[in-house]
Coordinates of N, CA and C and ligand atoms in Angstrom, one line a residue:
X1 N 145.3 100.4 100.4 CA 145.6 101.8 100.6 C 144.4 102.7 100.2
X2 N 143.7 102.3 98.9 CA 142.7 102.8 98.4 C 141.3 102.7 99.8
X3 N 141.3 101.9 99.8 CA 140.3 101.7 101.0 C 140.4 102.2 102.4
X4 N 141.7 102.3 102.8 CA 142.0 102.7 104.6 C 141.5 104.8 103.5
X5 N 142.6 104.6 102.3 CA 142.5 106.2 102.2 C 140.8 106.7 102.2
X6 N 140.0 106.1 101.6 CA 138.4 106.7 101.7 C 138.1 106.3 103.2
X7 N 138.3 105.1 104.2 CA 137.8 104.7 105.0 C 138.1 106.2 106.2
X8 N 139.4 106.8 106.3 CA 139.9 106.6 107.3 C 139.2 108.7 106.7
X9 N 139.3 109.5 105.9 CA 139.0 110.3 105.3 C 137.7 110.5 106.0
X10 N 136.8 109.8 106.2 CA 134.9 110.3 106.2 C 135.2 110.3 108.0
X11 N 136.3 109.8 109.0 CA 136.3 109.7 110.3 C 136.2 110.9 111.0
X12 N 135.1 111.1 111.9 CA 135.1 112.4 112.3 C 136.6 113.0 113.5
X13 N 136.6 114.4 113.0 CA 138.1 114.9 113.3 C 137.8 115.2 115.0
X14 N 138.6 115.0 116.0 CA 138.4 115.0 117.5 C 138.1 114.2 117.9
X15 N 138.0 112.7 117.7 CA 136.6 111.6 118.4 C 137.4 111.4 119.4
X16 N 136.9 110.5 120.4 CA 137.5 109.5 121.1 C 138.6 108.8 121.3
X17 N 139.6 109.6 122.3 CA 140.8 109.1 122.2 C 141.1 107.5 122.7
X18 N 141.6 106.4 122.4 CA 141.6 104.7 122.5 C 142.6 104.3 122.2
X19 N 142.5 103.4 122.3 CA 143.9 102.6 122.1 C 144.1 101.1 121.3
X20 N 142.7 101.2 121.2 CA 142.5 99.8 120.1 C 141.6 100.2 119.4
X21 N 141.5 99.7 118.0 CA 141.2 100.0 116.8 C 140.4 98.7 115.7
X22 N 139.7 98.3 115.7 CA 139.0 97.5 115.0 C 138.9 98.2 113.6
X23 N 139.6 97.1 112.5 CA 140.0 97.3 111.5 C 138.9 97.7 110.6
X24 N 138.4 98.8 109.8 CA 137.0 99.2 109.0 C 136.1 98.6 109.9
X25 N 136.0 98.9 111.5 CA 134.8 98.0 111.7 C 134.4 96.7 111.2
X26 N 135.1 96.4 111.4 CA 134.6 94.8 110.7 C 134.7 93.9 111.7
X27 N 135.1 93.8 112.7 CA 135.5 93.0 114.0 C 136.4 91.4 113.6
X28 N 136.9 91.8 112.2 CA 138.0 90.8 111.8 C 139.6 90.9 113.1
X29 N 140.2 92.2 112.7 CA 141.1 92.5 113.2 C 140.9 93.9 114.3
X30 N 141.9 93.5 115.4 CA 142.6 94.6 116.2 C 143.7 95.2 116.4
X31 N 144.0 96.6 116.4 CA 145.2 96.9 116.3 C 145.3 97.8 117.7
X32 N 146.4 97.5 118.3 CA 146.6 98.2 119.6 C 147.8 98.9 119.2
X33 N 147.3 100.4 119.8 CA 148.4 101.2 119.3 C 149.0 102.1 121.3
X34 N 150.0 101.9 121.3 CA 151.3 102.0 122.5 C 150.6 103.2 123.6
X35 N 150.1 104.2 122.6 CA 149.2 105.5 123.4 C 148.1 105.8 122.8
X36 N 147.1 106.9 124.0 CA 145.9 106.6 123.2 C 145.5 107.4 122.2
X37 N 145.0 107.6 121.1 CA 144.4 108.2 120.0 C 143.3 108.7 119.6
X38 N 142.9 109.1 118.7 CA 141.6 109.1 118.1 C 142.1 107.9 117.1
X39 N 140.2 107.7 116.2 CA 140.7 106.6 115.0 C 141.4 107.3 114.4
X40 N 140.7 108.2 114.2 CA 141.5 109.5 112.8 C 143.2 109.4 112.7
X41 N 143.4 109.8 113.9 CA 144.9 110.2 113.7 C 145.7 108.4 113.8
X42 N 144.7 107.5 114.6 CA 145.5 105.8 113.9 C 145.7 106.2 112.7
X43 N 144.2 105.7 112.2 CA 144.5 105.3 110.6 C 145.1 106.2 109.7
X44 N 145.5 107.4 110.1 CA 146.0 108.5 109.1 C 147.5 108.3 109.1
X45 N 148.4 107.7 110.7 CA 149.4 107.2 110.6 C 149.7 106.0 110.2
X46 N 148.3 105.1 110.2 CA 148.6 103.8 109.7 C 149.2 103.9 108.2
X47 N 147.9 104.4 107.3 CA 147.7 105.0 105.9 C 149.8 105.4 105.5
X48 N 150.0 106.7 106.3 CA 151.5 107.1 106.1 C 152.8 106.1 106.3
X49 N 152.2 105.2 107.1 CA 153.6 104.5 107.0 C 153.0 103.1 105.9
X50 N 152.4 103.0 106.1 CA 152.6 101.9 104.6 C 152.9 102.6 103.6
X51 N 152.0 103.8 103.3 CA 152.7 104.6 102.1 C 154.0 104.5 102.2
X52 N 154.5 105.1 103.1 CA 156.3 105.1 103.0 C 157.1 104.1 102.3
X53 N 156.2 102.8 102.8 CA 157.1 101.4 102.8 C 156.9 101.3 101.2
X54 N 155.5 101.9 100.9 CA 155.3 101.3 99.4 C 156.2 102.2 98.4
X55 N 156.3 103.0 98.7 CA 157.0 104.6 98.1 C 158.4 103.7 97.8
X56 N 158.8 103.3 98.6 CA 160.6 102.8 99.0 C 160.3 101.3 97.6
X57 N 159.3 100.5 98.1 CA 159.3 99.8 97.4 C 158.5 99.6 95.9
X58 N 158.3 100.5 95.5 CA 158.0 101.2 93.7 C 159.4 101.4 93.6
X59 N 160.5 101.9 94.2 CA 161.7 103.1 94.1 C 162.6 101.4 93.7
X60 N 162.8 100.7 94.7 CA 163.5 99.3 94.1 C 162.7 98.5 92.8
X61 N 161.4 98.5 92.6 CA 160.6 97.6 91.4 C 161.0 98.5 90.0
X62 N 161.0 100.0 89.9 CA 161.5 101.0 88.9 C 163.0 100.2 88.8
X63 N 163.7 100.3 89.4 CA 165.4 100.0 90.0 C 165.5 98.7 88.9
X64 N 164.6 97.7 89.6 CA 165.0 96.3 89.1 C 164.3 96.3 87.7
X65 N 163.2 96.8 87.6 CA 162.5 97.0 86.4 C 163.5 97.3 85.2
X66 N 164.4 98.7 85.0 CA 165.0 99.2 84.4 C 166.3 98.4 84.4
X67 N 166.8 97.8 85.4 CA 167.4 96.5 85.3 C 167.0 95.4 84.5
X68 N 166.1 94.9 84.7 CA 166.1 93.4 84.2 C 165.2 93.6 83.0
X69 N 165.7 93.1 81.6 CA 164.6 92.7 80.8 C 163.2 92.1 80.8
X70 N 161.9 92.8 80.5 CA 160.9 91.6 80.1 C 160.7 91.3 79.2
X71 N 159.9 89.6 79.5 CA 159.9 88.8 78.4 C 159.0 89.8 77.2
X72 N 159.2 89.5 76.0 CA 158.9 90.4 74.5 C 157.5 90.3 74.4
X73 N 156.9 91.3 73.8 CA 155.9 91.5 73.8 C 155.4 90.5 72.9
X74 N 153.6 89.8 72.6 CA 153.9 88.2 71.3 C 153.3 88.9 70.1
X75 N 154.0 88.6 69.2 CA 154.3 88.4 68.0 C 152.6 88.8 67.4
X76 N 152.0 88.1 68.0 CA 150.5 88.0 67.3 C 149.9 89.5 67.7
X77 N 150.4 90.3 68.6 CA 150.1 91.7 69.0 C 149.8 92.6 67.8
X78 N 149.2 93.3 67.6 CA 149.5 94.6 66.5 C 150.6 95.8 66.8
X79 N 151.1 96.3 66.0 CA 152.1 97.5 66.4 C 151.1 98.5 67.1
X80 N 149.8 98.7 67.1 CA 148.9 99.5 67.8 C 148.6 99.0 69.5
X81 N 148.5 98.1 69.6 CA 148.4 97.0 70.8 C 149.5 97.3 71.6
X82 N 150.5 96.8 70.6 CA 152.1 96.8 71.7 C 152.4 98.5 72.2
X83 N 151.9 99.5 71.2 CA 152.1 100.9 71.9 C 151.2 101.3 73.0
X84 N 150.1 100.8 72.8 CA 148.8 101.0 74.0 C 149.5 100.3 74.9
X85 N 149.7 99.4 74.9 CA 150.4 98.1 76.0 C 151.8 98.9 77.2
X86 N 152.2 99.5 75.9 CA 153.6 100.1 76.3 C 153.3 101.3 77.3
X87 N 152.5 102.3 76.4 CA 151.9 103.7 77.0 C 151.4 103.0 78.0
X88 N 150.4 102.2 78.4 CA 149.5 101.6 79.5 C 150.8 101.8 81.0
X89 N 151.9 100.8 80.3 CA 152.5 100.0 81.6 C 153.3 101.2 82.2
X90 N 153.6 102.7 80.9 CA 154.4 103.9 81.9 C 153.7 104.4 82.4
X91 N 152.6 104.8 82.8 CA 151.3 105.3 83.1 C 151.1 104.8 84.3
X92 N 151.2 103.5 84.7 CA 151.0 102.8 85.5 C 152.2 102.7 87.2
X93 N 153.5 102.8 86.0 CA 154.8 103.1 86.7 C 154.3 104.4 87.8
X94 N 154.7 105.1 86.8 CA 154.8 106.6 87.2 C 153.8 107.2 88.1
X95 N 152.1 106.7 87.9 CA 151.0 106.5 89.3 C 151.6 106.0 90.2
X96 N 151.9 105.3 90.7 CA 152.8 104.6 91.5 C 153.5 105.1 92.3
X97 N 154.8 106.0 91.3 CA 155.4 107.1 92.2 C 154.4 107.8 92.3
X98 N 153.7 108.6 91.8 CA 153.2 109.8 92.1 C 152.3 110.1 92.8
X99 N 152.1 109.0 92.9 CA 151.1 108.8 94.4 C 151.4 108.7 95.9
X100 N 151.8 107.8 95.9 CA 152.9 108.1 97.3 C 153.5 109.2 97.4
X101 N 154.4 109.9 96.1 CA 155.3 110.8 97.0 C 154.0 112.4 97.1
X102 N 152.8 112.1 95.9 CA 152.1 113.3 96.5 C 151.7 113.6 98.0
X103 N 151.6 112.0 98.5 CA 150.8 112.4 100.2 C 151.8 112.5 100.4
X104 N 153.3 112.1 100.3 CA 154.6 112.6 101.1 C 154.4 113.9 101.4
X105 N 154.9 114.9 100.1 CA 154.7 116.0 100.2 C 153.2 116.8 100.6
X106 N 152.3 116.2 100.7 CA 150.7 116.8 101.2 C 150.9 116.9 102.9
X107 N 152.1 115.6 103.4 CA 152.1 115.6 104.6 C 153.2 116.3 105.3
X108 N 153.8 116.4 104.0 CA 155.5 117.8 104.6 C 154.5 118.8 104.6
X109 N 153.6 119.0 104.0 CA 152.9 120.4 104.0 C 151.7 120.5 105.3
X110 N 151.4 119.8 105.8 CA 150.9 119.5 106.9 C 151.6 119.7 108.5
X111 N 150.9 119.9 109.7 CA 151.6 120.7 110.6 C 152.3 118.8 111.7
X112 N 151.5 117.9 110.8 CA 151.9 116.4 111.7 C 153.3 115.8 110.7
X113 N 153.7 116.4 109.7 CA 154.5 115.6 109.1 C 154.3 114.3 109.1
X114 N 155.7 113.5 108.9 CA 155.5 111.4 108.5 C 155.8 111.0 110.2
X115 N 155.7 109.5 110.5 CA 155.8 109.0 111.3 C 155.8 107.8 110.8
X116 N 156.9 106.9 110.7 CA 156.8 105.8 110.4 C 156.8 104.9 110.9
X117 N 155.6 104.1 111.6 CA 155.4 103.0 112.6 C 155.9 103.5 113.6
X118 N 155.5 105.1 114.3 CA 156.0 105.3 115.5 C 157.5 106.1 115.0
X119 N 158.3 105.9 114.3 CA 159.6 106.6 114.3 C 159.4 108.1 113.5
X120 N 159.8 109.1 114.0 CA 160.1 110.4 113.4 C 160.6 110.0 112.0
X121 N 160.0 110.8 110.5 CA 160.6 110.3 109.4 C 160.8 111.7 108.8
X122 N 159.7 112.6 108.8 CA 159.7 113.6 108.2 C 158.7 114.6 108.9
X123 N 159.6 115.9 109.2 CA 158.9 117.1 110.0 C 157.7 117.2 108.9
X124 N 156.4 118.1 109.8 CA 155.4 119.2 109.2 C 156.3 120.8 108.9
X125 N 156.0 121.0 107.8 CA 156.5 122.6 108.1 C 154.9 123.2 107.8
X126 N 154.0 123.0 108.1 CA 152.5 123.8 108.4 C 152.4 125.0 107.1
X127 N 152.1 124.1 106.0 CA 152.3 125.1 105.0 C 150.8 124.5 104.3
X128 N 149.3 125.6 104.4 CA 148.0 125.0 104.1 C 148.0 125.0 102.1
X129 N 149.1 126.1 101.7 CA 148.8 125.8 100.2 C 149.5 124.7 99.9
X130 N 150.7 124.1 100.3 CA 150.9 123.2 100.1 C 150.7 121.9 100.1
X131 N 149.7 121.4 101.4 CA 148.8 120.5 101.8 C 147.9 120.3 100.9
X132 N 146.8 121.5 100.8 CA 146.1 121.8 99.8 C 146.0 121.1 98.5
X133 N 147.0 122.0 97.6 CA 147.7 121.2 96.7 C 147.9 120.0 96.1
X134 N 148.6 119.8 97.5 CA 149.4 117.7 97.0 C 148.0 116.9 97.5
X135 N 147.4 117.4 98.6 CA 145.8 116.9 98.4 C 145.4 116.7 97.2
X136 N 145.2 117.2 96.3 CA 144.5 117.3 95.4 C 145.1 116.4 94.3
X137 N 145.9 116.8 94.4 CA 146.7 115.6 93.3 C 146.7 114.2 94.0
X138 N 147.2 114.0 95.0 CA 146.7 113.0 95.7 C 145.4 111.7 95.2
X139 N 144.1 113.2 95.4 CA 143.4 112.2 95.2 C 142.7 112.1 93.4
X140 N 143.2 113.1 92.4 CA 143.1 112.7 91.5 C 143.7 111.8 90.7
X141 N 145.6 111.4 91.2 CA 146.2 110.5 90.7 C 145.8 109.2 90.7
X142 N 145.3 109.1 92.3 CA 144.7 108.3 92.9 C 143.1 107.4 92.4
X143 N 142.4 108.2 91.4 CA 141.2 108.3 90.5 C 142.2 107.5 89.0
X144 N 142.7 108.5 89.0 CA 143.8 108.0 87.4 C 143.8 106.8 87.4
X145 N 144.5 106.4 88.9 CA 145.5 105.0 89.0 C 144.1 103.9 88.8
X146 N 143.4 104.0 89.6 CA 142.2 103.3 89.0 C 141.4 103.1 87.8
X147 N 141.1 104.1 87.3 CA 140.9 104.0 85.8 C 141.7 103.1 85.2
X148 N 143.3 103.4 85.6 CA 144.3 102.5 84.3 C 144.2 101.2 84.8
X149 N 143.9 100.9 86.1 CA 143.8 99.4 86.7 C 142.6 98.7 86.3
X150 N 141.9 99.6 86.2 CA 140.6 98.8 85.4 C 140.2 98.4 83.5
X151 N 141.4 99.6 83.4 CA 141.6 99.0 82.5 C 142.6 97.8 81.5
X152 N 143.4 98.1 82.7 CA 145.0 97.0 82.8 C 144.1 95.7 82.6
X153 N 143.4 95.4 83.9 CA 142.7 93.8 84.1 C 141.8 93.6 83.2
X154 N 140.8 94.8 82.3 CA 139.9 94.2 81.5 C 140.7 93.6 80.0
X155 N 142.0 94.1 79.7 CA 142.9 94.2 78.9 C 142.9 92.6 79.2
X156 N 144.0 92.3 80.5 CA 144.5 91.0 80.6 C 143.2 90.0 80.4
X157 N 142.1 90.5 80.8 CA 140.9 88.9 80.9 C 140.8 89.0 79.6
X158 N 140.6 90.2 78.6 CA 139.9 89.9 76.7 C 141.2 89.0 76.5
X159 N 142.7 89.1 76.8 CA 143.7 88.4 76.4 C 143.2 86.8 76.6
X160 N 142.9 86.8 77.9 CA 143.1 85.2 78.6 C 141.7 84.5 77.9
X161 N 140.3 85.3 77.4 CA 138.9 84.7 77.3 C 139.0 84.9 76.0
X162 N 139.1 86.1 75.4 CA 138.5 86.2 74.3 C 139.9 86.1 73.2
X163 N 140.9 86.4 73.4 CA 142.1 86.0 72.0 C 142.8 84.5 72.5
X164 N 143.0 84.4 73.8 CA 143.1 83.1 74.3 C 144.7 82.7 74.1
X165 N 145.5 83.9 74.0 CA 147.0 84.1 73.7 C 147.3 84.2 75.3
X166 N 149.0 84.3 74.8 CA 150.1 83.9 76.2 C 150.0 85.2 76.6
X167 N 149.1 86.2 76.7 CA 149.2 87.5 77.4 C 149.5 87.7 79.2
X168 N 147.9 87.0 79.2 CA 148.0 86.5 80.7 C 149.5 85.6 81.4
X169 N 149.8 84.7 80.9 CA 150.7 84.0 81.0 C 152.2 84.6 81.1
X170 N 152.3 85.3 80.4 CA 153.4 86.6 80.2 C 153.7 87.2 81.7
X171 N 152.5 87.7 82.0 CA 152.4 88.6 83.0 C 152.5 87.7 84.8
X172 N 152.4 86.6 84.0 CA 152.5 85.3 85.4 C 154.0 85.2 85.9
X173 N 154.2 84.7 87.1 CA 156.0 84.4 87.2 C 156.5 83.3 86.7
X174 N 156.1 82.5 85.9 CA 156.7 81.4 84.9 C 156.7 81.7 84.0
X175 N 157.4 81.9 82.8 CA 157.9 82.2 81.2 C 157.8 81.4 80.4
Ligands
LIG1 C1 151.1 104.2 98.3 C2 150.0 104.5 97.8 C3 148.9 105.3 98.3 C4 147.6 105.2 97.9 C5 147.0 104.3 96.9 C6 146.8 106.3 98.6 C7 145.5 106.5 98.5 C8 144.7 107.4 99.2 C9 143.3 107.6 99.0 C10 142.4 106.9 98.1 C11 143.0 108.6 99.9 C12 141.6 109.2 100.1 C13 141.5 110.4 99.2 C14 140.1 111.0 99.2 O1 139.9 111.8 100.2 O2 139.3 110.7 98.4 C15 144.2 109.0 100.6 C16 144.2 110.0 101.6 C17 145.4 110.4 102.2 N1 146.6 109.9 102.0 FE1 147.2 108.4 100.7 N2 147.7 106.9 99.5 C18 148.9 106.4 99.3 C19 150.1 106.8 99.9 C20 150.2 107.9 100.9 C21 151.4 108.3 101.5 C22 152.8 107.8 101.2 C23 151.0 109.3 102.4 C24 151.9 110.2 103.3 C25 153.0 109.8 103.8 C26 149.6 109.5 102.2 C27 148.9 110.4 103.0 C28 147.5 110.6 102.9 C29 146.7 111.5 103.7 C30 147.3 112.5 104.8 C31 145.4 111.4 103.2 C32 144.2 112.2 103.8 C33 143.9 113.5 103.1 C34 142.8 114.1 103.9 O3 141.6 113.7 103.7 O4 143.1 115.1 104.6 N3 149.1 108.6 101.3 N4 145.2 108.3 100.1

């Protein structure tokens, strides 16, 4: 998402309306879309409906999350660790939501609203402060959420190389 969102962002607005789409230019993948387009407005509906899907699915992982217990934080932690640890993982949640549903609302505020894989999901009401706005949050949450990811993973590797504890292991799907 991070990557279509810068990729598809720098695409000049009006181009060439098509109908097939080579993925970042890379001549890996093709996507053929039903009518024809510009890239811009593909990838900007591509971008929106995975967000959608991912939005739905943070909304069940929160669900089950708050459902299901995780395994305990280990013993060898410091009470300082396990609160960084803790602060870290709500931080991380809550990017999650707040990310998706900012472009939600950046795109209610926009005059194309959602489309999801082709299906009507949510009107534009053509509102520029609005857009504006959740823009902006958008893309600074979006900055946030990376900062905490880089520092999530540098966290897990000093666990797994340098203390050599069940951190990494924790965080694996076997217990
Ligand atoms: C699910 C996680 C998502 C991530 C990680 C993400 C990430 C990004 C990033 C990195 C950009 C480029 C920002 C920039 O200009 O620097 C972007 C742009 C954008 N995103 Fe998302 N996005 C997500 C979900 C969504 C959703 C759900 C929608 C709307 C339904 C959405 C709508 C947009 C739009 C319209 C732009 C282009 C803004 C513009 O340049 O006019 N995004 N996104």
């Amino acid at each position: 998402m991070f990557v279509l969102g810068w990729y598809m962002h720098e695409l000049p607005k009006g181009g060439p309306k098509v109908s097939s789409f080579d993925l970042f230019d890379l001549g890996l993948f093709t996507f053929e879309s039903s009518k024809e387009m510009s890239a811009r407005s593909f990838y900007f509906l591509l971008h929106k409906s995975i967000g959608v899907t991912i939005f739905f699915l943070v909304l069940f992982r929160i669900y089950w999350r708050l459902t299901h217990k995780p395994p305990k934080m280990l013993t060898s932690m410091s009470a300082f660790e396990i609160k960084l640890a803790t602060a870290a993982h709500h931080a991380l949640y809550l990017l999650m939501f707040l990310i998706p549903l900012s472009g939600i609302i950046m795109s209610i505020g926009s005059k194309y609203g959602i489309h999801w894989f082709g299906i009507p999901f949510l009107p534009g009401i053509d509102n520029e402060t609005l857009r504006d706005l959740f823009k902006e949050f958008h893309e600074i949450f979006g900055q946030i959420l990376l900062l905490f990811f880089i520092l999530h993973f540098a966290g897990a590797l000093k666990h797994a190389l340098v203390n050599k504890d069940g951190v990494l292991k924790r965080m694996w799907f076997h217990k």
